[in-house]
mmCIF file of C-alpha atoms and ligand atoms in Angstrom:
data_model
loop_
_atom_site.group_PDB
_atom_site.id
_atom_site.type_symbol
_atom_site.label_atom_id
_atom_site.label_comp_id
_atom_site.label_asym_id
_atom_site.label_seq_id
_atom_site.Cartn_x
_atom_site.Cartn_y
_atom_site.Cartn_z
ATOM 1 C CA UNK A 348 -19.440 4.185 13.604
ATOM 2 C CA UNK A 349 -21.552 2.439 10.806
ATOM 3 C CA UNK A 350 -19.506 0.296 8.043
ATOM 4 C CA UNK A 351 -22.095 2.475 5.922
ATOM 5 C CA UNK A 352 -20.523 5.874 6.050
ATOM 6 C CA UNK A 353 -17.104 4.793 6.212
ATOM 7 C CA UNK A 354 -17.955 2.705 2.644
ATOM 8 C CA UNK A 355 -19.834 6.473 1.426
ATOM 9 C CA UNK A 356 -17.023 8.311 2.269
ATOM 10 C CA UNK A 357 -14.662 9.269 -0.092
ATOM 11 C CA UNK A 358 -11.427 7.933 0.405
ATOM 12 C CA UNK A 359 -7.508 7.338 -0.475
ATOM 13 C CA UNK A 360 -5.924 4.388 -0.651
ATOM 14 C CA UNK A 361 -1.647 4.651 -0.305
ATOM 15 C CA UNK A 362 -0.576 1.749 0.796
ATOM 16 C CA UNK A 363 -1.784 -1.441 -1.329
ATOM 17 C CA UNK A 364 0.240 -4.547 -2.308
ATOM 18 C CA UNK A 365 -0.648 -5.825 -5.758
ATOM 19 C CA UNK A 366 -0.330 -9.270 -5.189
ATOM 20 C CA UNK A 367 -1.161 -9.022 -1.558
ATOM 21 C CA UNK A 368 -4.646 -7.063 -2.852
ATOM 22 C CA UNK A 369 -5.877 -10.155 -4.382
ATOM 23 C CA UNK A 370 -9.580 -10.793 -4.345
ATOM 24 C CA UNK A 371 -10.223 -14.613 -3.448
ATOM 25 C CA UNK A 372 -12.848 -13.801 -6.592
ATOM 26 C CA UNK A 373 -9.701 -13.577 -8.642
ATOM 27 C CA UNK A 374 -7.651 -16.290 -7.191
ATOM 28 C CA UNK A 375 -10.397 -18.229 -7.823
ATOM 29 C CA UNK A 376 -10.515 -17.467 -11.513
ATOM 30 C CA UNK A 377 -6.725 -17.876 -11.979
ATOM 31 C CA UNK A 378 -5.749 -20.751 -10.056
ATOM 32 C CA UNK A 379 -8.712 -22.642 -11.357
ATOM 33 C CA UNK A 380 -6.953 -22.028 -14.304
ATOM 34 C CA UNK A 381 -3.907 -23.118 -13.752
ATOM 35 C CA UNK A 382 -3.842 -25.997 -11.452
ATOM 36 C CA UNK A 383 -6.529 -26.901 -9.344
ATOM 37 C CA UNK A 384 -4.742 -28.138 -6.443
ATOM 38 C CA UNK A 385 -2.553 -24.854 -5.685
ATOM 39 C CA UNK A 386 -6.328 -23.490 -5.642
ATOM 40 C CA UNK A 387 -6.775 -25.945 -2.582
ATOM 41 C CA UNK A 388 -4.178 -24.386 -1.011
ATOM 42 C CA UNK A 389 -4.401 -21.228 -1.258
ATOM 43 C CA UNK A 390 -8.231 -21.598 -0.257
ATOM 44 C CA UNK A 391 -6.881 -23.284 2.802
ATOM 45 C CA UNK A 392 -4.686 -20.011 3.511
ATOM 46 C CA UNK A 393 -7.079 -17.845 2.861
ATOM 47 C CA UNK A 394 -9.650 -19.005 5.382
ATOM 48 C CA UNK A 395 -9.688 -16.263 7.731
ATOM 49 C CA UNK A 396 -7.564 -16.857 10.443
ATOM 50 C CA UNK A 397 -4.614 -18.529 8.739
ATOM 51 C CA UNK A 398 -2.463 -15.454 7.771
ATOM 52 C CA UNK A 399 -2.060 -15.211 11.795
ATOM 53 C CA UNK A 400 2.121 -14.326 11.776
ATOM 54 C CA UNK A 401 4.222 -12.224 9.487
ATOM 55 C CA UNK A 402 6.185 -15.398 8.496
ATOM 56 C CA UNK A 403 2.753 -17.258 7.166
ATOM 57 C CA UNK A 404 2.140 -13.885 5.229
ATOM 58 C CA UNK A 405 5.464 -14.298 3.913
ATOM 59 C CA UNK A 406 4.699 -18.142 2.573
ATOM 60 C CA UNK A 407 1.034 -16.787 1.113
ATOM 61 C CA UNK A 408 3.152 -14.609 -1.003
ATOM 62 C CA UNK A 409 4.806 -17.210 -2.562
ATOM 63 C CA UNK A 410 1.383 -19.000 -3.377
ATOM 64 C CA UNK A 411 0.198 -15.965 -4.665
ATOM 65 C CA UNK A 412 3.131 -15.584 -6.688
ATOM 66 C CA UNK A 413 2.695 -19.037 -8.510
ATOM 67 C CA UNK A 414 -0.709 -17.858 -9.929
ATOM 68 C CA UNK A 415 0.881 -14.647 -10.721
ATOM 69 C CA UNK A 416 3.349 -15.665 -13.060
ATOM 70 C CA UNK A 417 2.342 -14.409 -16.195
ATOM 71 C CA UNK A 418 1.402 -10.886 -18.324
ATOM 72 C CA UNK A 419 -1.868 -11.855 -18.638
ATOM 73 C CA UNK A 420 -2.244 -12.659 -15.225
ATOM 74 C CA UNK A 421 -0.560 -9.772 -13.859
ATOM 75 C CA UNK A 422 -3.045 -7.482 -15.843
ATOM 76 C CA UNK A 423 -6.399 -9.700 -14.308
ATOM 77 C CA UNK A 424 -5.007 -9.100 -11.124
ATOM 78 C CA UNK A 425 -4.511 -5.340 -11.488
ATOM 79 C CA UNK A 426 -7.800 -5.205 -13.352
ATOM 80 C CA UNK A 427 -9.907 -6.825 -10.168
ATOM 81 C CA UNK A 428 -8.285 -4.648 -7.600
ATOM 82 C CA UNK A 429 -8.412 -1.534 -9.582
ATOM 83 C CA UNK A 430 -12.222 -2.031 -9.765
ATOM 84 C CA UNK A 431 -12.744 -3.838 -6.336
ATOM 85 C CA UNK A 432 -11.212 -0.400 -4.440
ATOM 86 C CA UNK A 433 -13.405 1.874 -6.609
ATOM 87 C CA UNK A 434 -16.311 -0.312 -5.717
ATOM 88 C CA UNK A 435 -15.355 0.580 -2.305
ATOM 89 C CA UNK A 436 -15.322 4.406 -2.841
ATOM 90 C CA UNK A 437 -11.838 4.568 -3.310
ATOM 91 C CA UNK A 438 -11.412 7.871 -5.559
ATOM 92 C CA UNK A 439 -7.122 7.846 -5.429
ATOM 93 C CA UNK A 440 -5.364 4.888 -5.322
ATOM 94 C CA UNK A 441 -1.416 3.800 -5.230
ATOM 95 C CA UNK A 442 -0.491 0.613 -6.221
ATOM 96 C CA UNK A 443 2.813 -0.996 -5.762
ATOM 97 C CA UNK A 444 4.381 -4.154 -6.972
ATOM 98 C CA UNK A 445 7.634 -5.535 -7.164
ATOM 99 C CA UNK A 446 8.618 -6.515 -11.027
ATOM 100 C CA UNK A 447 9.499 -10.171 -11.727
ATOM 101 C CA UNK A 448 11.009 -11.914 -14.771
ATOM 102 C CA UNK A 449 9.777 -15.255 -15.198
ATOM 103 C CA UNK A 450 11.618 -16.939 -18.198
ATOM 104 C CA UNK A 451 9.110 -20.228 -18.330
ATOM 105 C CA UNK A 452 6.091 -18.132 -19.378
ATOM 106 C CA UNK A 453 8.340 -15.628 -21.231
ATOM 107 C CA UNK A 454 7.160 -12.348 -18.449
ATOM 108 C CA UNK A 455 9.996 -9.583 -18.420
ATOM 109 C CA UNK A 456 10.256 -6.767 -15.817
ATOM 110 C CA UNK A 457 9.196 -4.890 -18.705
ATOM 111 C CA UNK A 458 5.993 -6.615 -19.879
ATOM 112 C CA UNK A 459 5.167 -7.336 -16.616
ATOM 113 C CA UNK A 460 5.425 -3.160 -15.380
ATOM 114 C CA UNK A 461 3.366 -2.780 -19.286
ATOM 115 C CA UNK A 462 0.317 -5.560 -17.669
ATOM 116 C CA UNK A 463 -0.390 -2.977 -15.212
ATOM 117 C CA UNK A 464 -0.115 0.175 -17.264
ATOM 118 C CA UNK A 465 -2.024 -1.318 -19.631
ATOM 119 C CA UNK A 466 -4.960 -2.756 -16.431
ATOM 120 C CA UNK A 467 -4.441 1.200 -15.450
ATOM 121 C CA UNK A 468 -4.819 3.062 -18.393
ATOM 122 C CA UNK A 469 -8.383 0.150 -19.614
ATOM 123 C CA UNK A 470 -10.140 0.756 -16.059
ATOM 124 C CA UNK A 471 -9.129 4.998 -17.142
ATOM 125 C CA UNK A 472 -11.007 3.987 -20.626
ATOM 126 C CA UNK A 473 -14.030 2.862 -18.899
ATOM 127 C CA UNK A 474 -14.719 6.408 -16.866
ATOM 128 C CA UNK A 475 -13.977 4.594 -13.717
ATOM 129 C CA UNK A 476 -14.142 6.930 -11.004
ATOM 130 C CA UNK A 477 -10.404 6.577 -9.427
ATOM 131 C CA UNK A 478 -6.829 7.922 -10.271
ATOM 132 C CA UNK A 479 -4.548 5.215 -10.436
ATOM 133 C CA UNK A 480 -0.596 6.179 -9.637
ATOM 134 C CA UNK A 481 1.802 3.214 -9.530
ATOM 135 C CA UNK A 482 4.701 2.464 -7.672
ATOM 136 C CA UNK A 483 7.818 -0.163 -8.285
ATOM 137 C CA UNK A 484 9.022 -2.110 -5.609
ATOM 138 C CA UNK A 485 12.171 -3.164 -4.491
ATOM 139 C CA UNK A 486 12.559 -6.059 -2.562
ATOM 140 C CA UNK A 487 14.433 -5.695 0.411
ATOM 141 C CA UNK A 488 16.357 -9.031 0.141
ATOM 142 C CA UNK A 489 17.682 -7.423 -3.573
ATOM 143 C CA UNK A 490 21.565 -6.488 -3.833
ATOM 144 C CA UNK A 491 22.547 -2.849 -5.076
ATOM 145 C CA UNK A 492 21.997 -4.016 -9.016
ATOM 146 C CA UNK A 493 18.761 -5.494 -9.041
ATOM 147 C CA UNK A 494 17.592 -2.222 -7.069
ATOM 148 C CA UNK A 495 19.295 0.120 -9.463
ATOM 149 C CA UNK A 496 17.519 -2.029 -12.352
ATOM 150 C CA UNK A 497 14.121 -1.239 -10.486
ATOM 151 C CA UNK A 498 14.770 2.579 -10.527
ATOM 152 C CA UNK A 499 16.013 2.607 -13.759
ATOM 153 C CA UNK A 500 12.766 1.408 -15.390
ATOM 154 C CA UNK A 501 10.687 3.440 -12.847
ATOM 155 C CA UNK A 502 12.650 6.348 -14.300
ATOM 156 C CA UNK A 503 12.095 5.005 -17.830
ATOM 157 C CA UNK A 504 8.281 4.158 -17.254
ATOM 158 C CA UNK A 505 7.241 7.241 -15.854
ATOM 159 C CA UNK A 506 8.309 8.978 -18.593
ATOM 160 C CA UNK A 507 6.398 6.422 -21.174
ATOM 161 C CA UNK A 508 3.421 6.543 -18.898
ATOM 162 C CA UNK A 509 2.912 10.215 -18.874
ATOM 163 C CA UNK A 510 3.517 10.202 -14.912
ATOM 164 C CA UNK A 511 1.664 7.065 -13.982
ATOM 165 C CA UNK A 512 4.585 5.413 -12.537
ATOM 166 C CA UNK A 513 5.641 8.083 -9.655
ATOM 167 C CA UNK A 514 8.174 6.419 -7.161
ATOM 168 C CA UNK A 515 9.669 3.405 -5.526
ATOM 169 C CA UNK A 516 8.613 1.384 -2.665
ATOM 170 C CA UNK A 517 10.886 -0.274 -0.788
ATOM 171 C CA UNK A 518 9.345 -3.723 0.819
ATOM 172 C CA UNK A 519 9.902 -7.572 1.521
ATOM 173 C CA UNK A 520 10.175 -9.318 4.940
ATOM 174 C CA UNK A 521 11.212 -7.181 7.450
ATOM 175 C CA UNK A 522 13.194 -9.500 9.315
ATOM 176 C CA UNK A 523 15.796 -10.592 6.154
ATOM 177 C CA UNK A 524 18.003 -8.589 4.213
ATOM 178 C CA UNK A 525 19.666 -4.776 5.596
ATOM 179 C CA UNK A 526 18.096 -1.822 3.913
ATOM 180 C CA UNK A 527 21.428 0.126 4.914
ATOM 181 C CA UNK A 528 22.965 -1.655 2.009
ATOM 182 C CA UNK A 529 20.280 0.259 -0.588
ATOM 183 C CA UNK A 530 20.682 3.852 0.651
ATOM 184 C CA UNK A 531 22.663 4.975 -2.109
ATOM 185 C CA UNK A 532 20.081 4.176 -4.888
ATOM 186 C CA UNK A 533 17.412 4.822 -2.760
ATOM 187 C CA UNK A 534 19.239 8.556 -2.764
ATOM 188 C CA UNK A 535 19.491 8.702 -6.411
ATOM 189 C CA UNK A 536 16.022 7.786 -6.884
ATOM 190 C CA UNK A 537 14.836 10.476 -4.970
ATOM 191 C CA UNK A 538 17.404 12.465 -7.239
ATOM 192 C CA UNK A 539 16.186 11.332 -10.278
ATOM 193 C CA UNK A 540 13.008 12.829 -9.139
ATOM 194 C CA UNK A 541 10.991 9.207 -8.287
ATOM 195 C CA UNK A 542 8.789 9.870 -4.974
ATOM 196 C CA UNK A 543 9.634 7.613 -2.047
ATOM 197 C CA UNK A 544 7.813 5.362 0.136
ATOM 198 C CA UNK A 545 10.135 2.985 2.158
ATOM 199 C CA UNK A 546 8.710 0.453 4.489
ATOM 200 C CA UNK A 547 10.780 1.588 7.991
ATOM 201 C CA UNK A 548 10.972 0.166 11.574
ATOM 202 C CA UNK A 549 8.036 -2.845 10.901
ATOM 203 C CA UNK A 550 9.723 -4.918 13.573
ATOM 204 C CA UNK A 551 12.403 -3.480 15.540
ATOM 205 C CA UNK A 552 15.296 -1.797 13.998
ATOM 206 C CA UNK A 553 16.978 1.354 15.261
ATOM 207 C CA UNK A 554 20.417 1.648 13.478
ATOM 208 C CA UNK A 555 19.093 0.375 10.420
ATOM 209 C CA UNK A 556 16.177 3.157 10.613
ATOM 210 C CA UNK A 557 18.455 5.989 11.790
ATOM 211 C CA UNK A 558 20.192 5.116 8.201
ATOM 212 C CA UNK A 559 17.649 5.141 6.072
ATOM 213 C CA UNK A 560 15.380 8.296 7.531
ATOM 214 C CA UNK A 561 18.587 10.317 6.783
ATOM 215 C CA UNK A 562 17.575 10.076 2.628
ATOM 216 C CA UNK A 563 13.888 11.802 4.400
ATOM 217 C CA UNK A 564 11.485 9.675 2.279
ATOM 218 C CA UNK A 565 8.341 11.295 1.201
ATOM 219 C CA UNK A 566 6.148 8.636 2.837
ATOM 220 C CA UNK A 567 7.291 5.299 5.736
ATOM 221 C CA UNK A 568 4.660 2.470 5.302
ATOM 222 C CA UNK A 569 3.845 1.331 8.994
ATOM 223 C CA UNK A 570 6.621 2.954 11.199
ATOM 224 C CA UNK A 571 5.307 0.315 13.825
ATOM 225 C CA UNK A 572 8.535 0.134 16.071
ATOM 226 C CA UNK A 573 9.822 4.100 15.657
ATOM 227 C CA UNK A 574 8.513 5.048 18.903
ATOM 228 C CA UNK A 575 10.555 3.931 22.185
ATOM 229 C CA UNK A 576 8.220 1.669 23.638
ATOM 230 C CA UNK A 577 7.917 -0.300 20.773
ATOM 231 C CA UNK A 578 11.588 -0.804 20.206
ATOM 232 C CA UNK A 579 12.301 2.300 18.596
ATOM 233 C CA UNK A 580 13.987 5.925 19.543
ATOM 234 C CA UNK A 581 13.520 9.012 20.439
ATOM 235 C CA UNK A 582 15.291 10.331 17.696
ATOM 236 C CA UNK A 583 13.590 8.119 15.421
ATOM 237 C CA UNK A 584 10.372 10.180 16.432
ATOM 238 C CA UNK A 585 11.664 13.715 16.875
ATOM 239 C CA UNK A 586 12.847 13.170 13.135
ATOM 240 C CA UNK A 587 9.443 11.871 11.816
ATOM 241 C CA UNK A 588 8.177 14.711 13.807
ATOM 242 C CA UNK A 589 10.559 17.621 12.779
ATOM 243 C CA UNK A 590 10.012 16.490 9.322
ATOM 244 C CA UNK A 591 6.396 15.841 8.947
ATOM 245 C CA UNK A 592 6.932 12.650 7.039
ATOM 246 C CA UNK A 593 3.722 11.202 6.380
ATOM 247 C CA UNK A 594 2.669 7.385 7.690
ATOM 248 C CA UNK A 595 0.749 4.829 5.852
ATOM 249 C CA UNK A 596 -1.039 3.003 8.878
ATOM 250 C CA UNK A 597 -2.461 -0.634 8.340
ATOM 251 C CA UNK A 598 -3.887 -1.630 11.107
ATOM 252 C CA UNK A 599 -5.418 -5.321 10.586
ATOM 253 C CA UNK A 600 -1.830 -6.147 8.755
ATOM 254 C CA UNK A 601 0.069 -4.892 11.963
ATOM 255 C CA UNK A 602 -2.773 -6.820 13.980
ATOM 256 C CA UNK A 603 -2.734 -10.023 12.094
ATOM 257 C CA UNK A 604 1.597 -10.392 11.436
ATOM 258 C CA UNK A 605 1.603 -9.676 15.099
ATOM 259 C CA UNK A 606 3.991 -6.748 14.631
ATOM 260 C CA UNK A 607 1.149 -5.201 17.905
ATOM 261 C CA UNK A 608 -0.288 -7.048 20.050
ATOM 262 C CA UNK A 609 -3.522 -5.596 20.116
ATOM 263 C CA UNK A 610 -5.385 -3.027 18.232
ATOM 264 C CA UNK A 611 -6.329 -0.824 21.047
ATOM 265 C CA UNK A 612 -2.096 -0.773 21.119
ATOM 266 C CA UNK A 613 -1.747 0.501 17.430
ATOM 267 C CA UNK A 614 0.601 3.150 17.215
ATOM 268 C CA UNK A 615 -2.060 5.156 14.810
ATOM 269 C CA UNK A 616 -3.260 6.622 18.300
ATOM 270 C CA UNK A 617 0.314 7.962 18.838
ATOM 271 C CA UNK A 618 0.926 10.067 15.499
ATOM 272 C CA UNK A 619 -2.795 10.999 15.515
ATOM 273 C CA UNK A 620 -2.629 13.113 18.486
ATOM 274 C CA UNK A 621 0.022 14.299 17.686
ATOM 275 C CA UNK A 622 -1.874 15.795 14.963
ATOM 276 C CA UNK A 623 0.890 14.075 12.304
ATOM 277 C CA UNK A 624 -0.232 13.287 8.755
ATOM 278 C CA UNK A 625 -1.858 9.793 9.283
ATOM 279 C CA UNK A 626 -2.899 7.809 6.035
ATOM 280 C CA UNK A 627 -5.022 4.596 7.000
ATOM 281 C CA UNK A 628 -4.425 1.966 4.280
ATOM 282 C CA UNK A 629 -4.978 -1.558 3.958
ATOM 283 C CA UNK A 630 -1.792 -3.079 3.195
ATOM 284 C CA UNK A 631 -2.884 -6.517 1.672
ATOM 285 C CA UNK A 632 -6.661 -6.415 1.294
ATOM 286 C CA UNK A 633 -7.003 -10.245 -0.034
ATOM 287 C CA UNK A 634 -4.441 -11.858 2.304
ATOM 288 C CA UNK A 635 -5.952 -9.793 5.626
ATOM 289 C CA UNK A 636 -9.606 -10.049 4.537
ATOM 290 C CA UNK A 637 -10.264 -6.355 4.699
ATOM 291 C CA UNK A 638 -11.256 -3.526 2.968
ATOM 292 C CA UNK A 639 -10.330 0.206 3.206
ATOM 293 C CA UNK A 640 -13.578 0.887 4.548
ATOM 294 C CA UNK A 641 -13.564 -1.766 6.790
ATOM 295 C CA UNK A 642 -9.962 0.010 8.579
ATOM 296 C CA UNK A 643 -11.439 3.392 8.617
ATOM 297 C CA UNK A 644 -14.416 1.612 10.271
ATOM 298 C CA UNK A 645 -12.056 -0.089 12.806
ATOM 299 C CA UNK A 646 -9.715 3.021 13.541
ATOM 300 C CA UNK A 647 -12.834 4.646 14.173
ATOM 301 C CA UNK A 648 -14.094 2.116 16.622
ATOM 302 C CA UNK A 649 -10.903 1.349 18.175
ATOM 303 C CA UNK A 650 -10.073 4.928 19.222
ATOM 304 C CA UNK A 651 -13.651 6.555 19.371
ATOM 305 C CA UNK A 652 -13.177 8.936 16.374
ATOM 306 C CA UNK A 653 -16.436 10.675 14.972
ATOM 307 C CA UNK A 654 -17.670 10.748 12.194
ATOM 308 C CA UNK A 655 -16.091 14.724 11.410
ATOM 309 C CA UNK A 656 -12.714 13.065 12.084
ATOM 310 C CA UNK A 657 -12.891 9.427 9.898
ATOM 311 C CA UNK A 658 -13.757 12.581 7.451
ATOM 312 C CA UNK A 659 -10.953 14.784 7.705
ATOM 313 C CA UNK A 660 -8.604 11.893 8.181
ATOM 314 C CA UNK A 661 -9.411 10.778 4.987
ATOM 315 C CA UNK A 662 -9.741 14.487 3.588
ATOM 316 C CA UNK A 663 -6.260 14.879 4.625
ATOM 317 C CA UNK A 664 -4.722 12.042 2.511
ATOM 318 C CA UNK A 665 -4.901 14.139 -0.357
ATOM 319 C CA UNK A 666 -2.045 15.938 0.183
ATOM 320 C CA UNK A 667 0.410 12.893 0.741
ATOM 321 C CA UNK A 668 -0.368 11.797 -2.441
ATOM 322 C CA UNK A 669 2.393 11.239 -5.183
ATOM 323 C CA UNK A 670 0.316 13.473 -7.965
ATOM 324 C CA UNK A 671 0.862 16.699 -9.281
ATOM 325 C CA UNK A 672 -1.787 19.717 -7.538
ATOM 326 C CA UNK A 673 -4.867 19.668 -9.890
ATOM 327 C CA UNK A 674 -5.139 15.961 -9.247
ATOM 328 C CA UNK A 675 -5.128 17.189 -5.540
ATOM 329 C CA UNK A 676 -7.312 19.911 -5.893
ATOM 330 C CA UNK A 677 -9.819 17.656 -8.240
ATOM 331 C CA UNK A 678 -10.077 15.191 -4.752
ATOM 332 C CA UNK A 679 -10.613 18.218 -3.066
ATOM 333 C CA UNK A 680 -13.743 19.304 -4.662
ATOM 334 C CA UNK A 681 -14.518 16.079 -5.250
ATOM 335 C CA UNK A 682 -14.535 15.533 -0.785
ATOM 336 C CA UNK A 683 -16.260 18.970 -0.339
ATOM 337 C CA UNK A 684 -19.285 18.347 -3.000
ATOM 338 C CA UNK A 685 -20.571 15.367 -0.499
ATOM 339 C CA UNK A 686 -19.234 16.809 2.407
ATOM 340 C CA UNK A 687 -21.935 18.375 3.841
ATOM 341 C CA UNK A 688 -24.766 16.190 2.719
ATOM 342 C CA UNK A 689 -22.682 12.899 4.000
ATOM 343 C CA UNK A 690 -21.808 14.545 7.673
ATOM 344 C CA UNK A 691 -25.391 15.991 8.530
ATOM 345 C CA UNK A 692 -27.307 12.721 7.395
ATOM 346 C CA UNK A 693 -27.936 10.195 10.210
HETATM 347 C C1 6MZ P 543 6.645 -5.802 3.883
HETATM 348 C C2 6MZ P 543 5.209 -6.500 2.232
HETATM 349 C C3 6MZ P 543 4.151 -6.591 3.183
HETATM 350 O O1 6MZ P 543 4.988 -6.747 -4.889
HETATM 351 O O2 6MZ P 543 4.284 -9.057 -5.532
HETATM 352 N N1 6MZ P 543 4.716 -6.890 1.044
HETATM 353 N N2 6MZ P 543 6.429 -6.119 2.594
HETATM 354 N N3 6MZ P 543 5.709 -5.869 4.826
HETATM 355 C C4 6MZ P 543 4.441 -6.283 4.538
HETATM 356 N N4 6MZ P 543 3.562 -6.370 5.560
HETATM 357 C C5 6MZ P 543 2.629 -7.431 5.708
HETATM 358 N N5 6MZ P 543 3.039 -6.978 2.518
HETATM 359 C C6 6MZ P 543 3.406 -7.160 1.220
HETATM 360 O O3 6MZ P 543 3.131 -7.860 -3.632
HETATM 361 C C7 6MZ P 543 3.570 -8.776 -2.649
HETATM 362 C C8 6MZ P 543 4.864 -8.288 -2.041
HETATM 363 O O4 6MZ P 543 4.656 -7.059 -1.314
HETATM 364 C C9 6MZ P 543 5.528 -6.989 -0.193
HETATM 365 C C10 6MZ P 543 6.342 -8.272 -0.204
HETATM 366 O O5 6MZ P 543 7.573 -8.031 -0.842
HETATM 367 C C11 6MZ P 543 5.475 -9.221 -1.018
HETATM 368 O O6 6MZ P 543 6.204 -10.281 -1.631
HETATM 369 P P1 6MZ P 543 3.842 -7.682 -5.063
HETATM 370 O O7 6MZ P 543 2.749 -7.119 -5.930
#
C-alpha cells in the first residue's frame, strides 16, 4: 500500500486531541515564544521514541499544556492543526479539547471554547476544504460539577455556534479517576441532545465499562480491552455488537502507550471482520508522530487490506459523523467524484 494513495484519499478524521495534535512546527513557534528552555524540553520529548508509555504521554500533556495557556495560543494551535489535517486530505474533521481557566493570563472556559470557534469559523473564511465539528471534553479525573459545567457550555455553545460544537468527549488518563461517578451527566448530555463519544475500556476495566455502555454512547474512542482476551467481556462485546456503536481506532497511540503489544495484535482486526463500523483516527498526531494517512497506510499494511477496502473504510466514516445528513451526503459526493479515477490508477 503506497503512503501516496492513502494521502489522495479522501478521508475523516474523529478522533483528534487538540493539544495532543500539535505540530512540532507550532510548538516551535509558541514555546520559542514563551520560554526557550520549556522548548528544550519538549524538543527532547518529542524526539521520536520518547512518548514510549501511556504515563510519559500523560507528562507531555502537561508540557504541552504550559505553552497552551493562553486565547491566543489556543487559537494558533487550532489554526495549525485545522490546516495541517486538510493538508493531509482530511475533508471532515472532529476536534476535541478539554476547556481550561487559567487566571494568570486571564483565559476563561469561555474565551478559551471562543479561540477555537473563532480558529474554526477563519480556516471556514478562507474556503478551506474541511468541515470542522468540535467537541468539549471532560476530564475523567473531574467531580460531577466541573463535568456538568462542561455540558452546560457545550449546550450553550452549540447553540451560539450554529451547531459547531456537537457533543462531549469524555477523556484523561485511563488509569485515575472512575467514570461510574459521571454517568448521570453523561445521561443528561445525551438528553440535552449533545452527541457522545466516551473514551471506554483503554486499559482494563470491566465493571466500570458495563456502567458506562448502559448510557449507549454514539461513538467509544479505542475500546482496546472490551474483548475477553484483552481483559474485557463477553458482554462488553455482544453489547458493542447488538448496538452497532461505532469505534474510533488509533493504532500508533495504542502501539506507542503500550495499551497492545504489537500492531499485528490491534484489536482493529477484531471489529473489522466483524464487519463493525471501524473509524481509523490518529489520536494525538504531534505527540505520536503520525498522520491520518500515515494510520490508514499502516492498518493497511498491518492487516493486508487493498486498496478498495482503505477506500470504503474511510467511505464509511461518513456516517459516524456528529453532522446533520447534507453534510453527510456532501462527503458522499465528494468520495464518489474521485472514486473511480483514484481506485483504477496504478
Ligand atoms: C485518554 C487522552 C489521550 O484536551 O488539552 N487525551 N485521554 N487517552 C488518550 N490516549 C493517549 N490522548 C489525549 O488535549 C489533551 C488531553 O486529551 C486527553 C487528555 O485528557 C489530555 O490531557 P486537550 O486539547
Amino acid at each position: 500500500m503506497s503512503l501516496d494513495f492513502c494521502k489522495r484519499t479522501p478521508k475523516v478524521e474523529l478522533h483528534a486531541h487538540l493539544n495532543g495534535s500539535i505540530s512540532r512546527e507550532t510548538i516551535e513557534k509558541l514555546a520559542m515564544k514563551k520560554n526557550p528552555e520549556l522548548y528544550k524540553d519538549l524538543r527532547i520529548c518529542f524526539d521520536k521514541g520518547k512518548a514510549e508509555t501511556l504515563d510519559n504521554v500523560f507528562q507531555m500533556f502537561k508540557l504541552i499544556h504550559q505553552i497552551s495557556d493562553n486565547t491566543e495560543a489556543i487559537y494558533t494551535i487550532a489554526y495549525d492543526v485545522i490546516h495541517e489535517f486538510s493538508a493531509d486530505n482530511v475533508k471532515y474533521l472532529e476536534l476535541r479539547s478539554t476547556p481550561r481557566d487559567v487566571p494568570s493570563s486571564g483565559m476563561t472556559k469561555s474565551s478559551y471554547i471562543e479561540a477555537i470557534l473563532k480558529a474554526i469559523e477563519d480556516c471556514h473564511k478562507e474556503n478551506l476544504d474541511i468541515v470542522v465539528k468540535f467537541l468539549l471534553a471532560i476530564d475523567r479525573r473531574n467531580d460531577l460539577s466541573v463535568a456538568k459545567e462542561t455540558v452546560d457550555l457545550a449546550e450553550r455553545y452549540s447553540r451560539l455556534s450554529g451547531g459547531t460544537v456537537v457533543g462531549i468527549d469524555l477523556s484523561g488518563d485511563p488509569t485515575v479517576g472512575d467514570a461510574c461517578t459521571l454517568v448521570p451527566i453523561l445521561r443528561d448530555a445525551k438528553f440535552r441532545g449533545l452527541k457522545l463519544a466516551l473514551h471506554l475500556a483503554e486499559v482494563p476495566a470491566v465493571e466500570e465499562t458495563e456502567e458506562v455502555l448502559k448510557i449507549l454512547p454514539d461513538r467509544i474512542g479505542h475500546g482496546t480491552c472490551l474483548h475477553p482476551n484483552a481483559g474485557g467481556s463477553q458482554g462488553l462485546v455482544d453489547t458493542v455488537l447488538q448496538h452497532r456503536i461505532p469505534l474510533e481506532l488509533c493504532l500508533t497511540s495504542n502501539v506507542i502507550c503500550q495499551t497492545v503489544a504489537h500492531v499485528d495484535n490491534h484489536h482493529f482486526k477484531y471489529w473489522y471482520d466483524q464487519g463493525h463500523p471501524c473509524a481509523i483516527c490518529t489520536d494525538d498526531k504531534g505527540v505520536f508522530s503520525t498522520s491520518l494517512s500515515e494510520e490508514y497506510c499502516l492498518a493497511a499494511e498491518t492487516f493486508g487490506l487493498t486498496r478498495k477496502d482503505i477506500w470504503t473504510l474511510s467511505y464509511n466514516c461518513i456516517d459516524m459523523i456528529f453532522a446533520e445528513e447534507a453534510v453527510k451526503q456532501d462527503l458522499k459526493s465528494k468520495w464518489n467524484s474521485v472514486k473511480s479515477y483514484e481506485l483504477n490508477c496504478e
